[in-house]
Structures are given as structure tokens and as C-alpha cells.
Short mmCIF file of C-alpha atoms in Angstrom, two decimals:
data_model
loop_
_atom_site.label_atom_id
_atom_site.label_comp_id
_atom_site.label_asym_id
_atom_site.label_seq_id
_atom_site.Cartn_x
_atom_site.Cartn_y
_atom_site.Cartn_z
CA MET A 1 -27.09 28.86 -85.58
CA GLU A 2 -25.30 25.63 -86.52
CA GLN A 3 -24.99 26.86 -90.08
CA SER A 4 -23.39 30.14 -89.01
CA ILE A 5 -20.80 28.26 -86.89
CA GLN A 6 -19.95 26.11 -89.90
CA GLN A 7 -19.62 29.22 -92.06
CA MET A 8 -17.29 30.86 -89.53
CA LEU A 9 -15.15 27.74 -89.34
CA SER A 10 -14.91 27.41 -93.10
CA ARG A 11 -13.91 31.06 -93.47
CA SER A 12 -11.23 30.70 -90.81
CA GLY A 13 -9.65 27.67 -92.46
CA GLY A 14 -11.66 25.00 -90.67
CA GLY A 15 -10.87 25.90 -87.09
CA MET A 16 -8.54 24.06 -84.76
CA GLY A 17 -5.70 24.52 -87.24
CA ASP A 18 -7.22 22.23 -89.87
CA ALA A 19 -6.66 23.99 -93.22
CA ALA A 20 -8.86 21.57 -95.16
CA GLY A 21 -11.84 22.06 -92.85
CA VAL A 22 -12.20 18.30 -92.39
CA ASP A 23 -11.40 16.50 -89.17
CA GLN A 24 -8.85 13.76 -89.69
CA PRO A 25 -8.53 10.95 -87.16
CA THR A 26 -5.10 10.46 -85.68
CA PRO A 27 -3.99 6.84 -85.91
CA ASP A 28 -3.43 5.18 -82.55
CA THR A 29 0.04 3.61 -82.69
CA SER A 30 0.45 3.15 -78.95
CA GLU A 31 1.18 -0.33 -77.68
CA GLN A 32 -0.78 -2.19 -75.05
CA ILE A 33 1.08 -4.50 -72.72
CA HIS A 34 -0.97 -7.20 -70.98
CA ILE A 35 0.86 -8.66 -67.97
CA SER A 36 -0.45 -11.82 -66.34
CA SER A 37 -0.92 -11.93 -62.57
CA LEU A 38 1.76 -14.61 -62.35
CA ALA A 39 4.32 -12.47 -64.19
CA LEU A 40 3.53 -9.39 -62.10
CA LEU A 41 3.79 -11.27 -58.80
CA LYS A 42 7.09 -12.85 -59.82
CA MET A 43 8.54 -9.44 -60.80
CA LEU A 44 7.41 -7.87 -57.51
CA LYS A 45 8.76 -10.78 -55.45
CA HIS A 46 12.08 -10.67 -57.32
CA ALA A 47 12.45 -6.91 -56.89
CA ARG A 48 11.58 -7.07 -53.19
CA ALA A 49 14.02 -9.92 -52.55
CA GLY A 50 16.83 -7.92 -54.13
CA VAL A 51 16.55 -4.81 -51.95
CA PRO A 52 18.82 -2.85 -51.59
CA MET A 53 20.40 -4.17 -54.81
CA GLU A 54 18.91 -3.77 -58.27
CA VAL A 55 17.59 -6.92 -59.93
CA MET A 56 16.87 -7.76 -63.55
CA GLY A 57 14.82 -10.33 -65.43
CA LEU A 58 13.36 -11.22 -68.80
CA MET A 59 9.68 -11.13 -69.73
CA LEU A 60 8.26 -14.05 -71.70
CA GLY A 61 5.19 -13.98 -73.89
CA GLU A 62 4.14 -13.14 -77.41
CA PHE A 63 3.67 -10.26 -79.80
CA VAL A 64 -0.08 -10.64 -80.37
CA ASP A 65 -0.29 -8.08 -83.17
CA ASP A 66 1.41 -4.85 -84.22
CA TYR A 67 0.20 -3.02 -81.11
CA THR A 68 -0.23 -5.68 -78.41
CA ILE A 69 2.30 -7.56 -76.29
CA LYS A 70 1.20 -10.30 -73.90
CA VAL A 71 3.54 -11.10 -70.97
CA VAL A 72 2.71 -14.46 -69.39
CA ASP A 73 5.79 -15.22 -67.29
CA VAL A 74 9.21 -13.90 -66.29
CA PHE A 75 12.51 -15.30 -65.16
CA ALA A 76 15.11 -13.68 -62.97
CA MET A 77 18.58 -13.11 -64.38
CA PRO A 78 21.71 -13.66 -62.32
CA GLN A 79 23.70 -10.45 -62.26
CA SER A 80 25.86 -8.37 -60.03
CA GLY A 81 24.04 -5.13 -59.40
CA THR A 82 25.05 -2.16 -57.33
CA GLY A 83 22.91 0.43 -55.67
CA VAL A 84 22.59 2.41 -58.89
CA SER A 85 23.23 0.02 -61.79
CA VAL A 86 22.76 -3.54 -62.90
CA GLU A 87 24.87 -5.32 -65.49
CA ALA A 88 23.32 -6.40 -68.77
CA VAL A 89 21.87 -9.81 -69.46
CA ASP A 90 24.25 -12.77 -69.53
CA PRO A 91 23.66 -14.17 -73.04
CA VAL A 92 24.80 -17.69 -72.06
CA PHE A 93 22.31 -17.89 -69.19
CA GLN A 94 19.57 -16.41 -71.36
CA GLN A 95 20.12 -19.03 -74.08
CA GLU A 96 20.18 -21.85 -71.50
CA MET A 97 16.85 -20.67 -70.07
CA LEU A 98 15.28 -20.47 -73.52
CA ASP A 99 16.54 -23.97 -74.35
CA LEU A 100 15.05 -25.29 -71.10
CA LEU A 101 11.73 -23.62 -71.91
CA LYS A 102 11.65 -25.40 -75.27
CA LEU A 103 12.44 -28.74 -73.60
CA THR A 104 9.43 -28.30 -71.31
CA GLY A 105 7.17 -27.56 -74.27
CA ARG A 106 6.76 -23.83 -73.67
CA HIS A 107 6.69 -21.69 -76.78
CA GLU A 108 6.95 -18.19 -75.31
CA MET A 109 9.65 -15.86 -76.50
CA VAL A 110 11.48 -12.99 -74.81
CA VAL A 111 9.30 -9.90 -75.29
CA GLY A 112 11.14 -7.52 -72.97
CA TRP A 113 13.07 -7.05 -69.77
CA TYR A 114 12.54 -5.50 -66.37
CA HIS A 115 14.66 -4.34 -63.50
CA SER A 116 14.29 -2.52 -60.24
CA HIS A 117 15.50 0.82 -58.92
CA PRO A 118 14.97 0.29 -55.19
CA GLY A 119 14.46 3.69 -53.62
CA PHE A 120 15.71 5.62 -56.67
CA GLY A 121 12.44 6.28 -58.50
CA CYS A 122 11.73 5.56 -62.14
CA TRP A 123 14.39 6.66 -64.62
CA LEU A 124 16.70 5.17 -67.25
CA SER A 125 20.41 5.15 -66.53
CA GLY A 126 22.99 5.02 -69.31
CA THR A 127 23.32 1.28 -68.65
CA ASP A 128 19.53 0.90 -68.98
CA VAL A 129 19.58 2.69 -72.33
CA ASN A 130 22.39 0.42 -73.57
CA THR A 131 20.49 -2.67 -72.38
CA GLN A 132 17.35 -1.51 -74.19
CA GLN A 133 19.30 -0.84 -77.38
CA SER A 134 20.82 -4.33 -77.27
CA PHE A 135 17.34 -5.85 -76.92
CA GLU A 136 16.05 -3.76 -79.82
CA MET A 137 18.83 -5.19 -81.98
CA LEU A 138 17.33 -8.65 -81.33
CA HIS A 139 13.74 -7.51 -81.89
CA GLN A 140 12.65 -3.91 -82.43
CA ARG A 141 9.63 -4.26 -80.11
CA CYS A 142 11.48 -5.65 -77.07
#
């Protein structure tokens, strides 16, 4: 029986749309983000404290390999948010925070950003897209 199934598959081009008749693995290029408990609690506390305004912060950590990002800490960014938007990162404040981190002996780098949408659900506004694009100019994986 197994032989007849193989014969049918080979006559039909391999089945499942595979013209060569050989299964090919699909490479997994998805990224895994590992967020420490400390970072998660700080993000949740920051978001909750900002209600009803949106808040924003930067995630610190490392790019472990091509597919893994490790977030170990975060820091809140000062910004003036409204009910539906939050202004982009203040580059002066960001640089000051990174300089202070180096002074304290911490070697983490900015690996991404976060912000809240209190009561609005999960979606990307035009401002969010612009913020993401500006981070990608600094590092394509942010």
C-alpha cells in the first residue's frame, strides 16, 4: 500500500504542490524575544501609571544571535502623549541615559521600544510607524 501511495504522488508531481517530489524544509527566520521579569514589570507599571495617556520607553538588552533578542531592562522616556498618540523619542534624553548606563558599568544597548495604547487595543498609528522606521535606521533589528 505504501508503495502505491508513493507511485500516485510521484505521478501527480509529488503531491502538496511539490514538483520535485521531495519535501524541502522551510527555514525558520522568525525572531524570539526573551523579556526578563524585571523588564516586563517595569513596562506594565509604566503603562499603568500613564493611564489615560500613552507612555513610551526603550528596551535594553542584546542581540544574542541572528534570531534572538534578549530584553533585560527598560527605561521610561519623557514625552507628551495624547489619548491617541505619543511623540517620538527625545534623542538628547536617550543619549544621556545611555551615557549614564555606561558610567554605571552596564553594557546593554537599545534593542527596541515600547509604548501603550490605553483602551485603544493593539495597532500601529502613523506616528508609531515613523518611530519604528527611525529606530530601524539606527539598527535594522530594533
